[in-house]
Coordinates of C-alpha atoms in Angstrom, one line a residue:
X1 CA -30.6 -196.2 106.4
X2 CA -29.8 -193.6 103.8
X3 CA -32.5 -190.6 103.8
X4 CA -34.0 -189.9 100.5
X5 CA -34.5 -186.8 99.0
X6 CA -38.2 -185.6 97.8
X7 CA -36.6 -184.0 95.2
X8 CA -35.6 -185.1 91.4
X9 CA -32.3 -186.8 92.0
X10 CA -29.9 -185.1 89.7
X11 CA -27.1 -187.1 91.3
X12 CA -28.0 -189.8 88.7
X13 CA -25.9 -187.3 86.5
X14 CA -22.6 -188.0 88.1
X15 CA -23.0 -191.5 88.9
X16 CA -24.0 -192.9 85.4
X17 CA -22.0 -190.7 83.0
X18 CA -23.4 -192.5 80.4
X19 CA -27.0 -191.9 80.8
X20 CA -26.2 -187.7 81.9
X21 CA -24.0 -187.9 78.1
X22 CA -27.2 -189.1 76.1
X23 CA -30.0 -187.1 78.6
X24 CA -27.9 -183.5 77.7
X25 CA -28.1 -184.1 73.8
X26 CA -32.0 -185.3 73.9
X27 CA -32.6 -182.2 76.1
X28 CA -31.1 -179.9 73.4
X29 CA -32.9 -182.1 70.4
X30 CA -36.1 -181.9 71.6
X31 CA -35.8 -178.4 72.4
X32 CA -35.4 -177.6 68.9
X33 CA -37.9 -180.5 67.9
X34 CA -40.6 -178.2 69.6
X35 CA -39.8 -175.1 67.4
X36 CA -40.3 -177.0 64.3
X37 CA -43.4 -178.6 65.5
X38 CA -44.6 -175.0 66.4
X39 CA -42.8 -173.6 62.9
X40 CA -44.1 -176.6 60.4
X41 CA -48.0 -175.5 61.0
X42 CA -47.7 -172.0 61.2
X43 CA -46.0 -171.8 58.0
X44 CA -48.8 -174.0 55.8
X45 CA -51.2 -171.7 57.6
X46 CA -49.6 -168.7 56.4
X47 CA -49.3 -169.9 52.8
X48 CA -52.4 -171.6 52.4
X49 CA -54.8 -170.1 54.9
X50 CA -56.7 -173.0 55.5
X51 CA -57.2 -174.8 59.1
X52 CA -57.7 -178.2 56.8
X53 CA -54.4 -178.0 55.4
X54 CA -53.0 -177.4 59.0
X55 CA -55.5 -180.5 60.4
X56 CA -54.0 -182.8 57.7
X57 CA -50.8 -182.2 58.6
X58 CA -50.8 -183.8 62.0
X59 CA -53.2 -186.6 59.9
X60 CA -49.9 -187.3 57.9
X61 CA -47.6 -186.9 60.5
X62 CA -49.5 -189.9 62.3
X63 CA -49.9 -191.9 59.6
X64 CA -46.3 -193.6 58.5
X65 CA -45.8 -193.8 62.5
X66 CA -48.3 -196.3 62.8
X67 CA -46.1 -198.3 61.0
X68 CA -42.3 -197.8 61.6
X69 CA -42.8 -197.8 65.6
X70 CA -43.7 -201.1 65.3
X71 CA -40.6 -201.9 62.2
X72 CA -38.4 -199.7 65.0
X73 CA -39.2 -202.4 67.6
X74 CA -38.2 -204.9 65.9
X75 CA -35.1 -203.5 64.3
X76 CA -34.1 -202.5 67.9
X77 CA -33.7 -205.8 68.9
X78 CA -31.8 -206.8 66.0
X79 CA -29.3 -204.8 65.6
X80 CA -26.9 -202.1 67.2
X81 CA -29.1 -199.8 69.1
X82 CA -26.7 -196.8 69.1
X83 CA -26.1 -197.5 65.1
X84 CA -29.8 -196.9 64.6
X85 CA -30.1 -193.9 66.9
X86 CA -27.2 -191.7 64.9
X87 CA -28.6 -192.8 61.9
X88 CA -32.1 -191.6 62.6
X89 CA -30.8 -188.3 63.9
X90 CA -28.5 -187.5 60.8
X91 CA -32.3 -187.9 58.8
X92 CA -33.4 -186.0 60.7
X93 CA -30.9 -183.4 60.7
X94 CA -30.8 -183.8 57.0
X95 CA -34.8 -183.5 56.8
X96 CA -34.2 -179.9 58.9
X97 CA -32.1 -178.7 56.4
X98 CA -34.4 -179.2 53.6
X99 CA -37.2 -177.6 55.6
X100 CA -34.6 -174.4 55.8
X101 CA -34.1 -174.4 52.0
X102 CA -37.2 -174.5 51.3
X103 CA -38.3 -171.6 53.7
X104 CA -35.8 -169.8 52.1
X105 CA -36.7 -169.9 48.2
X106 CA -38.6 -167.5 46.9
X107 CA -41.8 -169.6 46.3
X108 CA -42.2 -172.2 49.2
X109 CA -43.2 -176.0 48.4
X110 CA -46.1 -176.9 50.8
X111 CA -45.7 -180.5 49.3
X112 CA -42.5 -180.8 50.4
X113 CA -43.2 -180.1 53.7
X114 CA -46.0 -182.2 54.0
X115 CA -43.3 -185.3 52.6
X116 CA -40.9 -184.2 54.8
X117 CA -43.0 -184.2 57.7
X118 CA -44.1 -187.6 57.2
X119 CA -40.5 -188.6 56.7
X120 CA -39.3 -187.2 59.9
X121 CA -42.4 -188.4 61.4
X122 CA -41.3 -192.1 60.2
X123 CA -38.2 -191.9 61.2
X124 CA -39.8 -191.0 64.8
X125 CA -41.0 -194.2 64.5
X126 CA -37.4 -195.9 64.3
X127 CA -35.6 -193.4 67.0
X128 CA -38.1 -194.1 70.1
X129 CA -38.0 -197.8 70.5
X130 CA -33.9 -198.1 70.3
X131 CA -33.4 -195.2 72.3
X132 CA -36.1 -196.8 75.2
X133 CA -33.7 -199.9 74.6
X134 CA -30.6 -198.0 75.4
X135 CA -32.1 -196.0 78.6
X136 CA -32.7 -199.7 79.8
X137 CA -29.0 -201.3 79.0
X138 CA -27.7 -198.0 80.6
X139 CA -29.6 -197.9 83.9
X140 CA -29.9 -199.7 86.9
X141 CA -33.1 -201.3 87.7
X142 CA -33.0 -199.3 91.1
X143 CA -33.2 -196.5 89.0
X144 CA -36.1 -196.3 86.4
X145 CA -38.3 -194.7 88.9
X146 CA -35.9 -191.8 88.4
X147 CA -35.5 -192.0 84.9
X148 CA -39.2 -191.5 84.9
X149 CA -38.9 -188.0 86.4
X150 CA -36.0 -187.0 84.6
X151 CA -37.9 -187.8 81.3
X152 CA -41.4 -186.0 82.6
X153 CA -38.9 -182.9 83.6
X154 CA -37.5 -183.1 80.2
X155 CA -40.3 -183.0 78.3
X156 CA -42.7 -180.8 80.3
X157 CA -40.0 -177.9 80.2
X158 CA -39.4 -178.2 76.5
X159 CA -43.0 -178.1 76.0
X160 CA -43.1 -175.1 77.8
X161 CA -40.1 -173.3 76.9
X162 CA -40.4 -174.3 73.0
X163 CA -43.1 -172.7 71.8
X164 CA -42.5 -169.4 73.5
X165 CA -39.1 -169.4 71.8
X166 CA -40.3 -170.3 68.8
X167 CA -42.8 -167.4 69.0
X168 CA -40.4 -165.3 69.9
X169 CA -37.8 -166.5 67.0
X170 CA -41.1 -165.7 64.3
X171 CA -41.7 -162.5 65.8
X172 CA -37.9 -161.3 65.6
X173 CA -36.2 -163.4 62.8
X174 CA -38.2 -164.9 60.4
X175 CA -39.2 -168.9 59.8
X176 CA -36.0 -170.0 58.2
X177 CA -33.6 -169.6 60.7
X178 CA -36.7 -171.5 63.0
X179 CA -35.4 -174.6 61.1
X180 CA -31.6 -173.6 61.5
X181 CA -31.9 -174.4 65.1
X182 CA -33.4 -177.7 64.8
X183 CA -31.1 -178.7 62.6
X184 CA -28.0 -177.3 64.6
X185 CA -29.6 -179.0 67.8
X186 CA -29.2 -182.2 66.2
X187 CA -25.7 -182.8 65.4
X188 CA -24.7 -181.9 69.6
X189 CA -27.6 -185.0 70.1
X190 CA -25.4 -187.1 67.4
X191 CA -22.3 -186.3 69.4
X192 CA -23.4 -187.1 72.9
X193 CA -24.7 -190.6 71.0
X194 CA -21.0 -190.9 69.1
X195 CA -19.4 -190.3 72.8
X196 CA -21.6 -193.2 73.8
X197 CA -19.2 -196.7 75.0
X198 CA -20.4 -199.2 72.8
X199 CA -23.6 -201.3 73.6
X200 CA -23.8 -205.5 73.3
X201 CA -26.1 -206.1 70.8
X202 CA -29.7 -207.7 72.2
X203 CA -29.4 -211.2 71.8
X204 CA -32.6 -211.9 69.7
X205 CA -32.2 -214.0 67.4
X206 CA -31.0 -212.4 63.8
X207 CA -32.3 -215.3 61.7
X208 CA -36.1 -214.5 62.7
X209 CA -37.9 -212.7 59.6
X210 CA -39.6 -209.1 60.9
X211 CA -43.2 -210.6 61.5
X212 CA -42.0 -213.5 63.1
X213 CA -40.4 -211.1 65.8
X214 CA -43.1 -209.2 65.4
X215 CA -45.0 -211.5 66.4
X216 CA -43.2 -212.8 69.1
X217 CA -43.6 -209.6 70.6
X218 CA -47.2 -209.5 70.7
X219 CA -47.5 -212.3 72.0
X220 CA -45.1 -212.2 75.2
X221 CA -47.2 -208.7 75.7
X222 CA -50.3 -210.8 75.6
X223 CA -49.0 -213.3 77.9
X224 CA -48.3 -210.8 80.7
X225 CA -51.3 -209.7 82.9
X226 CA -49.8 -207.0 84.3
X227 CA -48.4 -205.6 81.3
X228 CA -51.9 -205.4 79.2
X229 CA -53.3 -203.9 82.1
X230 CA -50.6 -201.3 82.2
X231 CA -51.3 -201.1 78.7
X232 CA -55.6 -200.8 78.8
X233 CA -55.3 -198.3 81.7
X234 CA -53.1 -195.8 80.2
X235 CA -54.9 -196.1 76.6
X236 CA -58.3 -195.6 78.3
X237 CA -57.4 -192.9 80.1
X238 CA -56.1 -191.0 76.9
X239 CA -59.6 -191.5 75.0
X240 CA -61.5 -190.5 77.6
X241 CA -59.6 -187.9 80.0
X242 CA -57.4 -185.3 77.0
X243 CA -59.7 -182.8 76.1
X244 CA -57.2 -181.5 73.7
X245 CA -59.9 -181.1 71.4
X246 CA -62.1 -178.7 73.0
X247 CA -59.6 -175.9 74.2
X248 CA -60.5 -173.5 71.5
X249 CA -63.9 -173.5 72.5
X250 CA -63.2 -173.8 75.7
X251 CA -61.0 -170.4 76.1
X252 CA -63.3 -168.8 74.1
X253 CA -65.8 -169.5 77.1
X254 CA -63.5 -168.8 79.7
X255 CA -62.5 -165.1 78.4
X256 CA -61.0 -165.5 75.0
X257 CA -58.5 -167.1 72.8
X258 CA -55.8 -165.3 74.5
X259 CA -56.5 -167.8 76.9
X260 CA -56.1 -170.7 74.1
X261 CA -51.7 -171.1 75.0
X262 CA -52.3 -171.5 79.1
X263 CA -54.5 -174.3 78.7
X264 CA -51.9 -175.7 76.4
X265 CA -49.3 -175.4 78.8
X266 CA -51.2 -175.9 82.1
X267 CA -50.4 -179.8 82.5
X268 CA -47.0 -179.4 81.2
X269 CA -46.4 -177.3 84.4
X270 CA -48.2 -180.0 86.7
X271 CA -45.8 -182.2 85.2
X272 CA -42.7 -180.5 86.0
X273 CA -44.1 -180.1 89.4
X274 CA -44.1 -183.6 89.8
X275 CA -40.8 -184.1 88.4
X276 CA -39.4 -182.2 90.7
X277 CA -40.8 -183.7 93.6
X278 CA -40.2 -187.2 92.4
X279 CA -38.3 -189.0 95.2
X280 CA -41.6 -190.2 97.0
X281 CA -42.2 -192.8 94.5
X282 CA -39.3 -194.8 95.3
X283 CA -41.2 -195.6 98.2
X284 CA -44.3 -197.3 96.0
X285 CA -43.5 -201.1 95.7
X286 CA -47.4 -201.8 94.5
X287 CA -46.9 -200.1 91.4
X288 CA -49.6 -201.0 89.3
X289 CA -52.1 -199.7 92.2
X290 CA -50.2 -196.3 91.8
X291 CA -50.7 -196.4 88.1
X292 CA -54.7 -197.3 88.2
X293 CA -55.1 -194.5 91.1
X294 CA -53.4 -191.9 89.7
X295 CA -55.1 -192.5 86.1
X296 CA -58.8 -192.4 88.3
X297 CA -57.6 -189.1 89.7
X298 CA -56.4 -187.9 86.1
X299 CA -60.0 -188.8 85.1
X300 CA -61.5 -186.4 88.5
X301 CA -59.4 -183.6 87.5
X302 CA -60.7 -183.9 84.0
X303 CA -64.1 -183.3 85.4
X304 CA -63.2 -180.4 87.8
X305 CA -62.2 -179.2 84.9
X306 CA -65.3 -179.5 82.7
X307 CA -67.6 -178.4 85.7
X308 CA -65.6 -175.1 86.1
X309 CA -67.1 -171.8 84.6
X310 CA -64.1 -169.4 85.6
X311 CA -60.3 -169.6 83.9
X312 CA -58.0 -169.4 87.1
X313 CA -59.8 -173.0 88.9
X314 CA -59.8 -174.4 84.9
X315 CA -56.0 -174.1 85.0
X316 CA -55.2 -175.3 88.4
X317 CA -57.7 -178.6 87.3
X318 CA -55.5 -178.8 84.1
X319 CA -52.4 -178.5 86.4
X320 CA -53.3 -181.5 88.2
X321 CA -54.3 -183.3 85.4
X322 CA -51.1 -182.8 84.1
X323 CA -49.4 -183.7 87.6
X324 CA -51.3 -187.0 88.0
X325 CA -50.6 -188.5 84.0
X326 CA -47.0 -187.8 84.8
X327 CA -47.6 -190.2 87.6
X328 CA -48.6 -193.0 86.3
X329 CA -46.1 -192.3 83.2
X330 CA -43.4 -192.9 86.2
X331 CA -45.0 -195.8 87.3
X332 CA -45.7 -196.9 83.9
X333 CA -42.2 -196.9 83.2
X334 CA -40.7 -198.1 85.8
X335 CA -42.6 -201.0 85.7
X336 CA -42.7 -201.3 81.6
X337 CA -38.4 -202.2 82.3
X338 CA -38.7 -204.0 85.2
X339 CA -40.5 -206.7 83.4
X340 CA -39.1 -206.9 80.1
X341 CA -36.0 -208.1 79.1
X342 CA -33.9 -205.8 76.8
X343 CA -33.9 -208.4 73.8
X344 CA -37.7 -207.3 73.9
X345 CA -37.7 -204.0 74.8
X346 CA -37.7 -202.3 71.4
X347 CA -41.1 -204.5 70.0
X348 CA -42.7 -203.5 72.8
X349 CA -41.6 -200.2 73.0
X350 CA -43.0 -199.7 69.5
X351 CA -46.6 -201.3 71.0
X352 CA -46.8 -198.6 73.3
X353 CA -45.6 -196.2 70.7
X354 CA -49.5 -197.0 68.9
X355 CA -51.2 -196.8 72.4
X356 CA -49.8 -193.2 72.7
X357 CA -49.9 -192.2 69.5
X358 CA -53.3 -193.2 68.7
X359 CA -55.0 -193.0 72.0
X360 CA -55.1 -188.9 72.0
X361 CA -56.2 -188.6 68.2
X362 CA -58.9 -191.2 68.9
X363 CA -59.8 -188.7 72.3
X364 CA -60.1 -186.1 70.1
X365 CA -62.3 -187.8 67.8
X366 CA -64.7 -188.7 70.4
X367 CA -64.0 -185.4 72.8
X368 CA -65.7 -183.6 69.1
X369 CA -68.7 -185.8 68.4
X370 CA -69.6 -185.7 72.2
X371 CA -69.1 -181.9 72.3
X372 CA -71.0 -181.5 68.9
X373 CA -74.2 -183.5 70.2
X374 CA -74.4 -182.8 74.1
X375 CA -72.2 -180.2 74.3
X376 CA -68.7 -178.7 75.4
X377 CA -68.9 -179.2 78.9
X378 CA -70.7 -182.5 79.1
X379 CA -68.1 -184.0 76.8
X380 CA -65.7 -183.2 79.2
X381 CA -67.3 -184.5 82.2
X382 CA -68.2 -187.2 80.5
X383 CA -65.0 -187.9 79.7
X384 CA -64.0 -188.0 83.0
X385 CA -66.5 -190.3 84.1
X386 CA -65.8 -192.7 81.6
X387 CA -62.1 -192.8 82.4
X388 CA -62.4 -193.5 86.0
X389 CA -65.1 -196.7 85.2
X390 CA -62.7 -197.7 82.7
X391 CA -60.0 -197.9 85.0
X392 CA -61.6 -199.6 87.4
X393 CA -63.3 -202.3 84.6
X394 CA -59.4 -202.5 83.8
X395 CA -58.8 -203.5 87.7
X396 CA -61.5 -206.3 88.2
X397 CA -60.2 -207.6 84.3
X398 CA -56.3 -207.3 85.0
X399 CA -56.6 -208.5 89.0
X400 CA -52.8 -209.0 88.9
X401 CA -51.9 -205.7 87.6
X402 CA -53.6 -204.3 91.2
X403 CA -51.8 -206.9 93.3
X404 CA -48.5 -206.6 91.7
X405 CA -45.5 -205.6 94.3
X406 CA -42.1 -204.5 92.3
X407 CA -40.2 -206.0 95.8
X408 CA -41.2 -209.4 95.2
X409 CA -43.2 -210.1 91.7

């Protein structure tokens, strides 16, 4: 029997050249994704002065996603994934560019950046659900459990190195140059996708209209047990157990707002943590099990973390908040590919698109209303509380989901 490593298994890299061609130029993208998302805000704030300008920003940036993720699903399985993927990233790169000539006039437009955020933030929408479909025509079944941590690791250390270069590239250059980067990390994320071998097309059927498939997707979603329980678990946990919300008044009770970036960045490095140490789950076969327990201790950390009066026990709670939602974001995954066929992967890609999307703005709604009438802290425990009863509601209600073995199901 071959040993398995506890570690992230990088050797996916050299055995699917494919998958290590498109992971290098994401990598790169996002990277310079997270400067502009750090860049966009700070530069309405410092025209306009005003935190409602800032707070309807990420209101329009939400807005035209809730409706292309789900006209990205369908187009995703329709038509040439890759196709849609370059094309999506030249907008992009093209919606960069105006950002950098408009930094660079004399009188800035904050109009424009608010259309152009929406734009890119639409285009989002199209990008996610055809590049989920190509991760799954590119991989082995064996190996989604690893994709999972490759994507966590991804992720959690552009999050973390981002914004500190971003800072650092405001501080020394100056906000034009901010968008120069994105734009430049774009076009090595076109070429990696150019180098691509050519995909088959999903075999949906072309003549269906877009609501029809539409449609169709919802309803083999709705006619899968496990899946809608994956689904309920992961969108209650997000309501109840992100207290995104409350961490400007939280680091203002824990010392100060210098505070404010490490409880930003705490779960981010709980995440990588995991990443790193990923080869354990290989071993799960009960996988929707591993997702319900690790969202129940997601929702426990959450209230470790509202109990705590001190900053350095605050961050290590975050930390395995963090750790334990990149858990059952592997599981999630793995799972989420294992049981859908690629001709539906991009609708349903674009459902759990809205689950993510919305789930954490809808937290933060109800993380503010709770803090504003019982209080900071009791909306986070609270929080916490609710999340773990919601899981296990979601158990009793999805009894497959529990009971489901990835060996034999």
């Amino acid at each position: 029997m071959t040993k398995r490593s506890h570690f992230l298994d990088l050797s996916l890299f050299r055995r699917n050249k494919q998958y290590g061609l498109i992971y290098s130029g994401q990598f790169i993208s996002l990277l310079g994704t997270m400067i502009s998302t750090v860049v966009m805000p700070f530069q309405v704030y410092q025209a306009t002065k005003s935190t409602i300008m800032v707070g309807l920003l990420s209101l329009i940036q939400l807005l035209p996603l809730l409706f292309t993720a789900l006209l990205g699903g369908v187009l995703a399985d329709k038509h040439s994934r890759k196709i849609l993927l370059i094309s999506s990233e030249f907008f992009l790169a093209l919606c960069c560019l105006v950002l950098y000539l408009n930094a660079s006039a004399q009188q800035v437009s904050i109009p424009l950046i608010f259309i152009v955020s929406a734009l890119m933030s639409a285009t989002t929408g199209l990008h996610r659900p055809a590049f989920e479909g190509v991760i799954q025509q590119i991989v082995a079944s064996s190996d989604f459990k690893t994709v999972g941590g490759l994507r966590s690791f991804m992720y959690s250390t552009c999050w973390i190195i981002g914004p500190s270069i971003a800072g650092l590239l405001l501080a020394h250059l100056d906000v034009p140059m901010t968008y120069l980067i994105d734009f430049s990390s774009f076009f090595v994320s076109i070429l990696t996708l150019i180098l691509l071998k050519r995909l088959p097309k999903p075999h949906h059927e072309t003549a269906t209209g877009i609501w029809c498939s539409l449609r169709d997707g919802v309803k083999f979603a709705l006619q899968r047990e496990v899946l809608l329980g994956s689904y309920a678990i992961d969108f209650i946990a997000m309501v109840f157990a992100i207290p995104n919300a409350l961490f400007p008044a939280m680091a203002l009770q824990l010392g100060g707002v210098q505070y404010l970036g490490l409880l930003y960045s705490a779960p981010s490095v709980g995440s990588l943590a995991i990443a790193l140490f990923i080869g354990w789950t290989q071993q799960v076969r009960y996988e929707g099990r591993a997702i319900a327990i690790s969202a129940v201790l997601w929702g426990a950390s959450i209230i470790g973390f509202g109990c705590t009066h001190s900053l350095v026990p605050a961050l290590l709670f975050l930390i395995l908040s963090g750790a334990f939602d990149t858990c059952s974001g592997i599981f999630r995954g793995s799972l989420w590919n294992m049981l859908i066929p690629s001709d539906y992967r991009g609708r349903l890609a674009g459902i759990e698109m809205l689950s993510y999307l919305s789930g954490p703005k809808i937290g933060d709604a109800r993380a503010g209303i709770m803090a504003a009438t019982f209080g900071i802290e009791q909306a986070i425990i609270s929080g916490g509380i609710l999340c773990i009863f919601g899981v296990i509601c979601c158990c009793h209600k999805f009894k497959k989901l529990w009971t489901y073995d990835s060996d034999h199901d």
